[in-house]
mmCIF file of C-alpha atoms in Angstrom:
data_model
loop_
_atom_site.group_PDB
_atom_site.id
_atom_site.type_symbol
_atom_site.label_atom_id
_atom_site.label_comp_id
_atom_site.label_asym_id
_atom_site.label_seq_id
_atom_site.Cartn_x
_atom_site.Cartn_y
_atom_site.Cartn_z
ATOM 1 C CA MET D 26 0.000 0.000 0.000
ATOM 2 C CA LYS D 27 1.224 3.481 -0.827
ATOM 3 C CA SER D 28 2.627 5.214 2.257
ATOM 4 C CA GLY D 29 1.209 8.570 3.277
ATOM 5 C CA ARG D 30 1.804 10.981 6.133
ATOM 6 C CA SER D 31 1.463 10.417 9.858
ATOM 7 C CA LEU D 32 -1.875 10.811 11.588
ATOM 8 C CA VAL D 33 -0.431 13.715 13.599
ATOM 9 C CA SER D 34 0.700 15.448 10.398
ATOM 10 C CA LEU D 35 -2.753 14.986 8.884
ATOM 11 C CA ALA D 36 -4.451 16.472 11.945
ATOM 12 C CA GLN D 37 -2.091 19.457 11.959
ATOM 13 C CA GLU D 38 -2.660 20.192 8.274
ATOM 14 C CA LEU D 39 -6.446 19.890 8.610
ATOM 15 C CA GLU D 40 -6.315 22.334 11.531
ATOM 16 C CA ARG D 41 -4.166 24.750 9.524
ATOM 17 C CA GLN D 42 -6.456 24.596 6.513
ATOM 18 C CA LEU D 43 -9.506 25.159 8.682
ATOM 19 C CA HIS D 44 -8.230 28.653 9.500
ATOM 20 C CA SER D 45 -6.909 29.427 6.010
ATOM 21 C CA LYS D 46 -9.836 28.527 3.779
ATOM 22 C CA LYS D 47 -12.798 30.640 2.790
ATOM 23 C CA ASP D 48 -15.854 29.857 0.670
ATOM 24 C CA LEU D 49 -17.674 32.473 -1.343
ATOM 25 C CA ILE D 50 -21.006 32.355 -3.154
ATOM 26 C CA VAL D 51 -20.403 34.834 -5.962
ATOM 27 C CA PRO D 52 -22.583 36.112 -8.832
ATOM 28 C CA SER D 53 -20.626 35.658 -12.072
ATOM 29 C CA THR D 54 -20.950 39.376 -12.789
ATOM 30 C CA LEU D 55 -18.745 40.162 -9.772
ATOM 31 C CA VAL D 56 -15.878 37.987 -11.014
ATOM 32 C CA ARG D 57 -13.195 39.061 -13.470
ATOM 33 C CA HIS D 58 -10.516 36.874 -15.038
ATOM 34 C CA ALA D 59 -6.960 38.241 -15.448
ATOM 35 C CA THR D 60 -3.963 36.473 -17.009
ATOM 36 C CA ASP D 61 -0.417 37.840 -16.980
ATOM 37 C CA ASP D 62 2.252 37.416 -19.659
ATOM 38 C CA ARG D 63 3.568 34.274 -17.971
ATOM 39 C CA GLY D 64 0.180 32.582 -18.198
ATOM 40 C CA GLU D 65 -0.578 32.921 -14.480
ATOM 41 C CA THR D 66 -4.318 33.328 -14.004
ATOM 42 C CA ARG D 67 -6.179 35.290 -11.328
ATOM 43 C CA LEU D 68 -9.807 35.679 -10.394
ATOM 44 C CA VAL D 69 -10.521 39.228 -9.237
ATOM 45 C CA ILE D 70 -13.599 39.265 -7.017
ATOM 46 C CA GLU D 71 -15.441 42.393 -5.985
ATOM 47 C CA GLU D 72 -15.788 41.770 -2.267
ATOM 48 C CA GLY D 73 -17.145 44.234 0.298
ATOM 49 C CA GLY D 74 -13.865 46.069 0.835
ATOM 50 C CA GLY D 75 -12.958 46.225 -2.850
ATOM 51 C CA PRO D 76 -11.436 43.867 -5.429
ATOM 52 C CA VAL D 77 -9.501 40.865 -4.101
ATOM 53 C CA ARG D 78 -7.164 38.876 -6.356
ATOM 54 C CA TYR D 79 -6.890 35.105 -6.033
ATOM 55 C CA SER D 80 -4.559 32.851 -7.982
ATOM 56 C CA VAL D 81 -6.240 29.843 -9.591
ATOM 57 C CA THR D 82 -5.167 26.201 -9.258
ATOM 58 C CA PRO D 83 -5.088 23.940 -12.336
ATOM 59 C CA LEU D 84 -8.159 22.045 -11.101
ATOM 60 C CA ALA D 85 -10.109 25.280 -10.635
ATOM 61 C CA ARG D 86 -9.062 26.395 -14.136
ATOM 62 C CA ARG D 87 -10.457 23.186 -15.572
ATOM 63 C CA GLN D 88 -13.700 23.604 -13.607
ATOM 64 C CA LEU D 89 -14.053 27.228 -14.753
ATOM 65 C CA ALA D 90 -13.549 26.229 -18.380
ATOM 66 C CA ASP D 91 -16.153 23.499 -17.975
ATOM 67 C CA LYS D 92 -18.690 25.862 -16.365
ATOM 68 C CA LEU D 93 -18.263 28.327 -19.244
ATOM 69 C CA LYS D 94 -18.350 25.527 -21.863
ATOM 70 C CA ILE D 95 -14.887 26.427 -23.167
ATOM 71 C CA PRO D 96 -12.967 23.291 -24.262
ATOM 72 C CA TYR D 97 -10.124 22.902 -21.785
ATOM 73 C CA ALA D 98 -7.470 22.289 -24.442
ATOM 74 C CA TYR D 99 -8.461 25.584 -26.099
ATOM 75 C CA PHE D 100 -8.581 27.326 -22.697
ATOM 76 C CA GLU D 101 -4.988 26.222 -22.030
ATOM 77 C CA ARG D 102 -3.808 27.173 -25.510
ATOM 78 C CA MET D 103 -5.145 30.700 -25.042
ATOM 79 C CA ARG D 104 -3.623 30.892 -21.562
ATOM 80 C CA GLU D 105 -0.188 30.016 -22.894
ATOM 81 C CA ASP D 106 -0.233 31.835 -26.258
ATOM 82 C CA GLN D 107 -2.976 34.482 -26.185
ATOM 83 C CA PRO D 108 -3.707 35.521 -22.576
ATOM 84 C CA ALA D 109 -5.602 38.651 -23.618
ATOM 85 C CA LEU D 110 -7.877 36.543 -25.814
ATOM 86 C CA LEU D 111 -8.475 34.147 -22.921
ATOM 87 C CA ASP D 112 -9.464 37.004 -20.596
ATOM 88 C CA ARG D 113 -11.757 38.487 -23.234
ATOM 89 C CA ASN D 114 -13.505 35.138 -23.734
ATOM 90 C CA VAL D 115 -13.851 34.292 -20.053
ATOM 91 C CA ASN D 116 -15.001 37.755 -18.969
ATOM 92 C CA THR D 117 -17.532 37.979 -21.808
ATOM 93 C CA TRP D 118 -19.173 34.765 -20.696
ATOM 94 C CA LEU D 119 -19.008 35.658 -16.995
ATOM 95 C CA LEU D 120 -20.800 38.953 -17.652
ATOM 96 C CA SER D 121 -23.429 37.380 -19.890
ATOM 97 C CA GLU D 122 -24.682 34.745 -17.455
ATOM 98 C CA GLU D 123 -26.678 35.056 -14.258
ATOM 99 C CA GLU D 124 -25.158 32.069 -12.500
ATOM 100 C CA ARG D 125 -23.905 32.092 -8.929
ATOM 101 C CA ARG D 126 -20.828 30.025 -8.172
ATOM 102 C CA MET D 127 -19.270 28.630 -5.054
ATOM 103 C CA LEU D 128 -15.585 29.540 -5.047
ATOM 104 C CA ARG D 129 -13.579 27.527 -2.540
ATOM 105 C CA THR D 130 -10.346 29.260 -1.556
ATOM 106 C CA LEU D 131 -7.333 28.150 0.472
ATOM 107 C CA ASP D 132 -4.179 30.148 1.231
ATOM 108 C CA GLY D 133 -5.306 32.863 -1.170
ATOM 109 C CA HIS D 134 -5.871 30.474 -4.088
ATOM 110 C CA VAL D 135 -9.158 29.564 -5.737
ATOM 111 C CA ARG D 136 -8.980 25.780 -5.512
ATOM 112 C CA ALA D 137 -12.461 24.962 -6.842
ATOM 113 C CA VAL D 138 -15.174 26.586 -8.974
ATOM 114 C CA LEU D 139 -18.418 24.815 -8.152
ATOM 115 C CA SER D 140 -22.188 25.144 -8.382
ATOM 116 C CA ASP D 141 -24.034 27.032 -5.659
ATOM 117 C CA ARG D 142 -25.782 23.691 -5.077
ATOM 118 C CA TYR D 143 -22.518 22.074 -4.017
ATOM 119 C CA ARG D 144 -22.988 20.361 -0.651
ATOM 120 C CA ARG D 145 -19.895 20.727 1.484
ATOM 121 C CA LEU D 146 -18.687 17.731 3.449
ATOM 122 C CA ASP D 147 -15.395 19.058 4.750
ATOM 123 C CA ASN D 148 -12.358 17.014 5.667
ATOM 124 C CA PHE D 149 -11.896 18.542 9.127
ATOM 125 C CA ASP D 150 -15.485 17.771 10.158
ATOM 126 C CA LEU D 151 -15.305 14.303 8.630
ATOM 127 C CA ALA D 152 -12.041 13.474 10.403
ATOM 128 C CA GLU D 153 -13.347 14.871 13.688
ATOM 129 C CA SER D 154 -16.370 12.577 13.436
ATOM 130 C CA VAL D 155 -14.885 9.363 12.044
ATOM 131 C CA LEU D 156 -11.462 9.142 13.708
ATOM 132 C CA PRO D 157 -13.005 8.244 17.098
ATOM 133 C CA ILE D 158 -15.084 5.594 15.293
ATOM 134 C CA LEU D 159 -12.046 4.140 13.562
ATOM 135 C CA GLN D 160 -10.015 4.166 16.785
ATOM 136 C CA GLN D 161 -12.630 1.901 18.375
ATOM 137 C CA LEU D 162 -12.010 -0.870 15.836
ATOM 138 C CA PRO D 163 -10.225 -3.879 17.390
ATOM 139 C CA GLU D 164 -6.435 -3.404 17.341
ATOM 140 C CA VAL D 165 -6.835 -0.761 14.640
ATOM 141 C CA ARG D 166 -3.775 0.323 12.686
ATOM 142 C CA PHE D 167 -3.768 3.441 10.508
ATOM 143 C CA GLU D 168 -1.832 1.920 7.635
ATOM 144 C CA SER D 169 -1.901 4.976 5.347
ATOM 145 C CA VAL D 170 -3.465 8.433 5.596
ATOM 146 C CA GLU D 171 -2.981 11.320 3.218
ATOM 147 C CA LEU D 172 -4.295 14.716 2.223
ATOM 148 C CA THR D 173 -3.743 15.539 -1.450
ATOM 149 C CA GLU D 174 -4.828 18.571 -3.444
ATOM 150 C CA THR D 175 -8.081 16.821 -4.316
ATOM 151 C CA ARG D 176 -8.887 14.233 -1.638
ATOM 152 C CA MET D 177 -8.400 13.041 1.940
ATOM 153 C CA TYR D 178 -7.792 9.329 2.599
ATOM 154 C CA LEU D 179 -8.013 7.312 5.804
ATOM 155 C CA LYS D 180 -6.936 3.669 5.331
ATOM 156 C CA CYS D 181 -7.185 1.486 8.428
ATOM 157 C CA ILE D 182 -6.511 -2.183 9.157
ATOM 158 C CA THR D 183 -8.010 -4.301 11.923
ATOM 159 C CA PRO D 184 -5.741 -7.384 12.120
ATOM 160 C CA ARG D 185 -8.139 -9.364 14.264
ATOM 161 C CA LEU D 186 -10.013 -10.370 11.087
ATOM 162 C CA LYS D 187 -7.775 -12.446 8.808
ATOM 163 C CA TYR D 188 -8.159 -14.957 5.992
ATOM 164 C CA GLU D 189 -5.606 -17.320 4.453
ATOM 165 C CA MET D 190 -5.582 -17.166 0.651
ATOM 166 C CA ALA D 191 -3.053 -19.996 0.439
ATOM 167 C CA PRO D 192 -0.649 -21.474 3.022
ATOM 168 C CA GLY D 193 1.286 -18.549 4.511
ATOM 169 C CA ASP D 194 -0.533 -15.938 2.383
ATOM 170 C CA VAL D 195 -2.803 -13.995 4.746
ATOM 171 C CA VAL D 196 -5.015 -10.943 4.205
ATOM 172 C CA GLN D 197 -6.457 -8.736 6.939
ATOM 173 C CA ALA D 198 -9.633 -6.653 7.040
ATOM 174 C CA GLY D 199 -9.683 -2.904 6.692
ATOM 175 C CA VAL D 200 -11.646 0.117 5.576
ATOM 176 C CA VAL D 201 -10.852 3.180 3.473
ATOM 177 C CA ILE D 202 -12.668 6.482 3.822
ATOM 178 C CA SER D 203 -12.101 9.141 1.189
ATOM 179 C CA ASN D 204 -13.565 12.573 0.562
ATOM 180 C CA SER D 205 -13.071 15.547 -1.735
ATOM 181 C CA GLU D 206 -13.704 19.177 -0.807
ATOM 182 C CA VAL D 207 -13.182 20.393 -4.370
ATOM 183 C CA GLY D 208 -15.746 18.499 -6.436
ATOM 184 C CA HIS D 209 -13.404 15.647 -7.305
ATOM 185 C CA GLY D 210 -15.598 12.756 -6.213
ATOM 186 C CA THR D 211 -17.998 11.592 -3.552
ATOM 187 C CA LEU D 212 -17.458 10.815 0.091
ATOM 188 C CA SER D 213 -17.070 7.035 0.216
ATOM 189 C CA VAL D 214 -16.546 4.245 2.734
ATOM 190 C CA GLN D 215 -15.237 0.996 1.233
ATOM 191 C CA PRO D 216 -13.907 -2.337 2.513
ATOM 192 C CA LEU D 217 -10.160 -2.877 2.244
ATOM 193 C CA LEU D 218 -8.057 -6.039 2.076
ATOM 194 C CA PHE D 219 -4.444 -5.855 3.259
ATOM 195 C CA ARG D 220 -2.087 -8.623 2.094
ATOM 196 C CA LEU D 221 0.671 -9.218 4.634
ATOM 197 C CA VAL D 222 3.159 -10.857 2.233
ATOM 198 C CA CYS D 223 3.817 -7.666 0.285
ATOM 199 C CA SER D 224 1.768 -4.978 2.106
ATOM 200 C CA ASN D 225 -0.644 -4.719 -0.832
ATOM 201 C CA GLY D 226 -3.922 -2.902 -0.346
ATOM 202 C CA LEU D 227 -7.039 -3.804 -2.335
ATOM 203 C CA ILE D 228 -10.089 -1.544 -2.192
ATOM 204 C CA ALA D 229 -13.307 -3.485 -2.757
ATOM 205 C CA ALA D 230 -15.814 -2.069 -5.218
ATOM 206 C CA ASP D 231 -18.479 -1.753 -2.542
ATOM 207 C CA ARG D 232 -21.003 1.073 -2.820
ATOM 208 C CA SER D 233 -22.502 0.839 0.636
ATOM 209 C CA LEU D 234 -21.849 4.545 1.172
ATOM 210 C CA ARG D 235 -21.234 7.136 -1.499
ATOM 211 C CA LYS D 236 -22.453 10.572 -0.478
ATOM 212 C CA THR D 237 -22.692 13.039 -3.342
ATOM 213 C CA HIS D 238 -21.949 16.709 -2.751
ATOM 214 C CA VAL D 239 -25.252 18.055 -4.053
ATOM 215 C CA GLY D 240 -27.792 20.072 -2.104
ATOM 216 C CA ARG D 241 -30.224 22.922 -2.471
ATOM 217 C CA ALA D 242 -29.234 26.155 -4.136
ATOM 218 C CA LEU D 243 -27.963 28.672 -1.604
ATOM 219 C CA SER D 244 -30.203 31.705 -1.768
ATOM 220 C CA ALA D 245 -29.097 35.266 -1.100
ATOM 221 C CA GLU D 246 -31.030 38.280 0.060
ATOM 222 C CA ASP D 247 -29.171 40.526 -2.364
ATOM 223 C CA GLU D 248 -26.916 40.317 -5.374
ATOM 224 C CA GLY D 249 -23.722 40.604 -3.345
ATOM 225 C CA ILE D 250 -21.242 37.999 -2.203
ATOM 226 C CA THR D 251 -22.066 35.529 0.552
ATOM 227 C CA VAL D 252 -19.244 34.277 2.745
ATOM 228 C CA TYR D 253 -20.179 30.682 3.451
ATOM 229 C CA GLN D 254 -19.731 30.188 7.187
ATOM 230 C CA ASP D 255 -18.245 26.954 8.505
ATOM 231 C CA ASP D 256 -21.186 26.261 10.823
ATOM 232 C CA THR D 257 -23.900 26.678 8.180
ATOM 233 C CA LEU D 258 -24.415 22.959 7.572
ATOM 234 C CA ARG D 259 -22.757 21.508 10.661
ATOM 235 C CA ALA D 260 -26.010 20.189 12.183
ATOM 236 C CA ASP D 261 -26.878 18.328 8.971
ATOM 237 C CA ASP D 262 -23.328 16.987 8.748
ATOM 238 C CA LYS D 263 -23.486 15.663 12.297
ATOM 239 C CA ALA D 264 -26.576 13.615 11.492
ATOM 240 C CA PHE D 265 -24.969 12.260 8.346
ATOM 241 C CA PHE D 266 -21.722 11.319 10.068
ATOM 242 C CA LEU D 267 -23.719 9.137 12.475
ATOM 243 C CA LYS D 268 -24.605 7.058 9.425
ATOM 244 C CA VAL D 269 -20.915 6.818 8.547
ATOM 245 C CA ARG D 270 -20.321 5.023 11.850
ATOM 246 C CA ASP D 271 -22.737 2.237 10.918
ATOM 247 C CA VAL D 272 -21.262 1.874 7.437
ATOM 248 C CA VAL D 273 -17.687 1.674 8.802
ATOM 249 C CA GLN D 274 -18.735 -1.109 11.138
ATOM 250 C CA ALA D 275 -20.419 -2.964 8.241
ATOM 251 C CA ALA D 276 -17.342 -2.528 6.026
ATOM 252 C CA VAL D 277 -15.132 -4.356 8.548
ATOM 253 C CA SER D 278 -17.714 -6.924 9.590
ATOM 254 C CA GLU D 279 -16.712 -10.576 9.353
ATOM 255 C CA ALA D 280 -19.382 -11.229 6.693
ATOM 256 C CA THR D 281 -18.210 -8.417 4.404
ATOM 257 C CA PHE D 282 -14.546 -9.299 4.895
ATOM 258 C CA ARG D 283 -15.041 -13.006 4.200
ATOM 259 C CA GLN D 284 -17.108 -12.314 1.087
ATOM 260 C CA THR D 285 -14.437 -9.982 -0.337
ATOM 261 C CA ALA D 286 -11.580 -12.320 0.592
ATOM 262 C CA GLN D 287 -13.305 -15.252 -1.093
ATOM 263 C CA LYS D 288 -13.736 -13.246 -4.295
ATOM 264 C CA LEU D 289 -9.984 -12.618 -4.287
ATOM 265 C CA GLN D 290 -9.273 -16.283 -3.505
ATOM 266 C CA LYS D 291 -11.294 -17.439 -6.536
ATOM 267 C CA THR D 292 -8.840 -15.659 -8.837
ATOM 268 C CA LEU D 293 -6.242 -18.291 -7.828
ATOM 269 C CA ALA D 294 -8.156 -20.697 -10.078
ATOM 270 C CA ILE D 295 -7.875 -18.487 -13.190
ATOM 271 C CA PRO D 296 -4.712 -19.510 -15.080
ATOM 272 C CA LEU D 297 -3.163 -16.973 -17.453
ATOM 273 C CA VAL D 298 -2.770 -19.353 -20.380
ATOM 274 C CA GLY D 299 -2.004 -16.705 -23.002
ATOM 275 C CA ASP D 300 0.947 -14.360 -23.374
ATOM 276 C CA PRO D 301 1.480 -12.413 -20.104
ATOM 277 C CA VAL D 302 2.684 -9.408 -22.096
ATOM 278 C CA LYS D 303 -0.555 -9.414 -24.099
ATOM 279 C CA THR D 304 -2.590 -9.912 -20.939
ATOM 280 C CA VAL D 305 -1.144 -6.747 -19.426
ATOM 281 C CA GLU D 306 -1.603 -4.893 -22.740
ATOM 282 C CA VAL D 307 -5.317 -5.788 -22.718
ATOM 283 C CA LEU D 308 -5.514 -4.674 -19.076
ATOM 284 C CA ALA D 309 -3.795 -1.381 -19.953
ATOM 285 C CA GLN D 310 -6.159 -0.707 -22.851
ATOM 286 C CA ARG D 311 -9.240 -1.589 -20.843
ATOM 287 C CA TYR D 312 -8.340 0.538 -17.815
ATOM 288 C CA THR D 313 -6.306 3.311 -19.478
ATOM 289 C CA LEU D 314 -2.853 2.629 -18.072
ATOM 290 C CA ASN D 315 0.032 4.571 -19.589
ATOM 291 C CA ASP D 316 3.192 2.886 -20.892
ATOM 292 C CA SER D 317 5.106 3.283 -17.634
ATOM 293 C CA GLU D 318 2.211 1.848 -15.614
ATOM 294 C CA ARG D 319 1.776 -1.064 -18.040
ATOM 295 C CA ALA D 320 5.490 -1.888 -17.781
ATOM 296 C CA GLY D 321 5.382 -1.697 -13.978
ATOM 297 C CA VAL D 322 2.440 -4.095 -13.683
ATOM 298 C CA LEU D 323 4.093 -6.529 -16.111
ATOM 299 C CA ARG D 324 7.358 -6.389 -14.143
ATOM 300 C CA HIS D 325 5.556 -7.338 -10.918
ATOM 301 C CA LEU D 326 3.563 -10.079 -12.635
ATOM 302 C CA ILE D 327 6.720 -11.710 -14.001
ATOM 303 C CA ALA D 328 8.810 -11.138 -10.853
ATOM 304 C CA GLU D 329 6.229 -12.728 -8.576
ATOM 305 C CA GLY D 330 5.962 -15.709 -10.927
ATOM 306 C CA GLN D 331 2.268 -16.387 -10.357
ATOM 307 C CA LEU D 332 0.601 -16.517 -13.780
ATOM 308 C CA SER D 333 -2.991 -16.487 -12.589
ATOM 309 C CA GLY D 334 -5.769 -14.019 -12.041
ATOM 310 C CA TYR D 335 -4.537 -13.761 -8.447
ATOM 311 C CA GLY D 336 -1.043 -12.933 -9.670
ATOM 312 C CA LEU D 337 -2.407 -10.219 -11.961
ATOM 313 C CA VAL D 338 -4.497 -8.650 -9.194
ATOM 314 C CA ASN D 339 -1.487 -8.588 -6.886
ATOM 315 C CA ALA D 340 0.771 -7.202 -9.617
ATOM 316 C CA VAL D 341 -1.654 -4.288 -9.983
ATOM 317 C CA THR D 342 -1.939 -3.575 -6.263
ATOM 318 C CA HIS D 343 1.794 -4.102 -5.633
ATOM 319 C CA TYR D 344 2.682 -1.647 -8.400
ATOM 320 C CA SER D 345 0.576 0.993 -6.632
ATOM 321 C CA GLN D 346 3.363 1.331 -4.048
ATOM 322 C CA GLU D 347 5.687 2.690 -6.755
ATOM 323 C CA VAL D 348 3.270 5.287 -8.110
ATOM 324 C CA GLU D 349 4.415 8.743 -7.043
ATOM 325 C CA ASP D 350 0.988 10.383 -7.072
ATOM 326 C CA TYR D 351 -1.061 9.207 -4.074
ATOM 327 C CA ASP D 352 -4.419 9.665 -5.819
ATOM 328 C CA ARG D 353 -3.268 7.561 -8.770
ATOM 329 C CA ALA D 354 -1.788 4.930 -6.438
ATOM 330 C CA THR D 355 -5.182 4.628 -4.746
ATOM 331 C CA GLU D 356 -6.788 4.135 -8.158
ATOM 332 C CA PHE D 357 -4.557 1.081 -8.632
ATOM 333 C CA GLU D 358 -5.678 -0.278 -5.258
ATOM 334 C CA ALA D 359 -9.283 0.209 -6.400
ATOM 335 C CA LEU D 360 -8.491 -1.425 -9.762
ATOM 336 C CA GLY D 361 -7.556 -4.566 -7.845
ATOM 337 C CA GLY D 362 -11.046 -4.483 -6.329
ATOM 338 C CA ARG D 363 -12.641 -4.098 -9.751
ATOM 339 C CA LEU D 364 -10.714 -7.086 -11.086
ATOM 340 C CA ILE D 365 -12.002 -9.499 -8.438
ATOM 341 C CA ASP D 366 -15.547 -8.551 -9.487
ATOM 342 C CA LEU D 367 -14.989 -9.275 -13.190
ATOM 343 C CA PRO D 368 -17.395 -11.771 -14.776
ATOM 344 C CA ALA D 369 -15.943 -14.942 -16.287
ATOM 345 C CA ASN D 370 -16.131 -13.723 -19.886
ATOM 346 C CA GLU D 371 -14.053 -10.621 -19.105
ATOM 347 C CA TRP D 372 -11.460 -12.698 -17.248
ATOM 348 C CA LYS D 373 -11.333 -14.990 -20.285
ATOM 349 C CA GLY D 374 -10.303 -12.037 -22.475
ATOM 350 C CA LEU D 375 -7.439 -11.254 -20.099
ATOM 351 C CA ALA D 376 -6.338 -14.810 -19.370
ATOM 352 C CA GLU D 377 -6.258 -15.974 -22.998
ATOM 353 C CA ALA D 378 -4.761 -12.856 -24.594
ATOM 354 C CA ALA D 379 -2.224 -13.857 -27.230
#
C-alpha cells in the first residue's frame, strides 16, 4: 500500500487549513478573469472592501472552463499563447450569465469553482467525526493516511479479522474512507483487504456509502457575495456522520470481509494461459494505463511468478506502491477491487490474450 503521512501530520494540516480557507457564493458578474504574460491566471472578485485577487489552481481552471463551456485544451492554448484573448472570452461569458458560483479558496488560491448547489462535506469535520469511530475498531492500525490537493484518505486495518488465501498468504480486514472538498468525487466508505506478504492494499468495489456533494441552491437576500460560514451545515453533517459510523462497522464486519476475501481467492483458479505481455496490454487498454504503468504491472507479474488471475491482481496492487501520485496509487488499489468482481467472460479475455 502506498505510504502517506502520519496521523499527527494529517491532523495538523487539517487544523491549519480550517483557518486558512474561505468559501464564497459569488454572482458571475462580480468575477473578473486576469492572465499575466507568464500565463498565471487570477480571479478578481469584488468583495465588500474592494477587489480581491486570487490565484487559480489547475483544477479550478479546468472547472471554470467546464462551467463556461470552453474546451479545456483551447482554454490552455489561449492561456499560454494568447492571454488577452483568454481574458476576453472568459469575462464575456461571466458577464453574460446570471449564474452564482461557489468559489472555494485556500491560502489565497481559488482551488475549486463549483455550483451554488454544491454540498460541502469538509475534511476537518469528517475526520473529527470518524477518527473516534475508527479508533474503536479492534487493534486498529492506521496503515496509510494522506491529504492531497483533491482528496483526503483514511486507510485502516483491523488485524483481528484475517483470511488465508493460500498457506502462509494472509489478508487482513480494513476500511478506506475518502472525501473531496473540491468536487473531485464523492465521500465514500469501502472495505479494504491488506495482504501481509507484500503490504498490498485492495479496495473493494463496494457502494454501501457514497455521499454526493449536491444540495439545495444557496439563496441570497441581495446580489452581493455571501461568505459561506463553517457552521452553516454543521447540524446536517453531524446527522450524516452518524450514518458513517454504521457503514464503517459494516465494512469491517466478518461477513463483508469473508465475502471480499473469497472473491480474491477465486482468482487463484484463473490460469493466465495466453501471453502475459498481451494480458497486461489488454488490461492497460481496458483501464487506461500509460506505458510506464503497463510496464510496472508486467514487471511485478513476471517477478512474482504467479501466472494467474490472483497474480495479476497482486501485480496491480503491488505496483501501486511505486506510483508517485497518491491519488493515482489509490486508483490502482481500487483497480484490484474491480478485477475481483470481473465476470468470467471478461477474465477470459485477459487470461487468454495472445
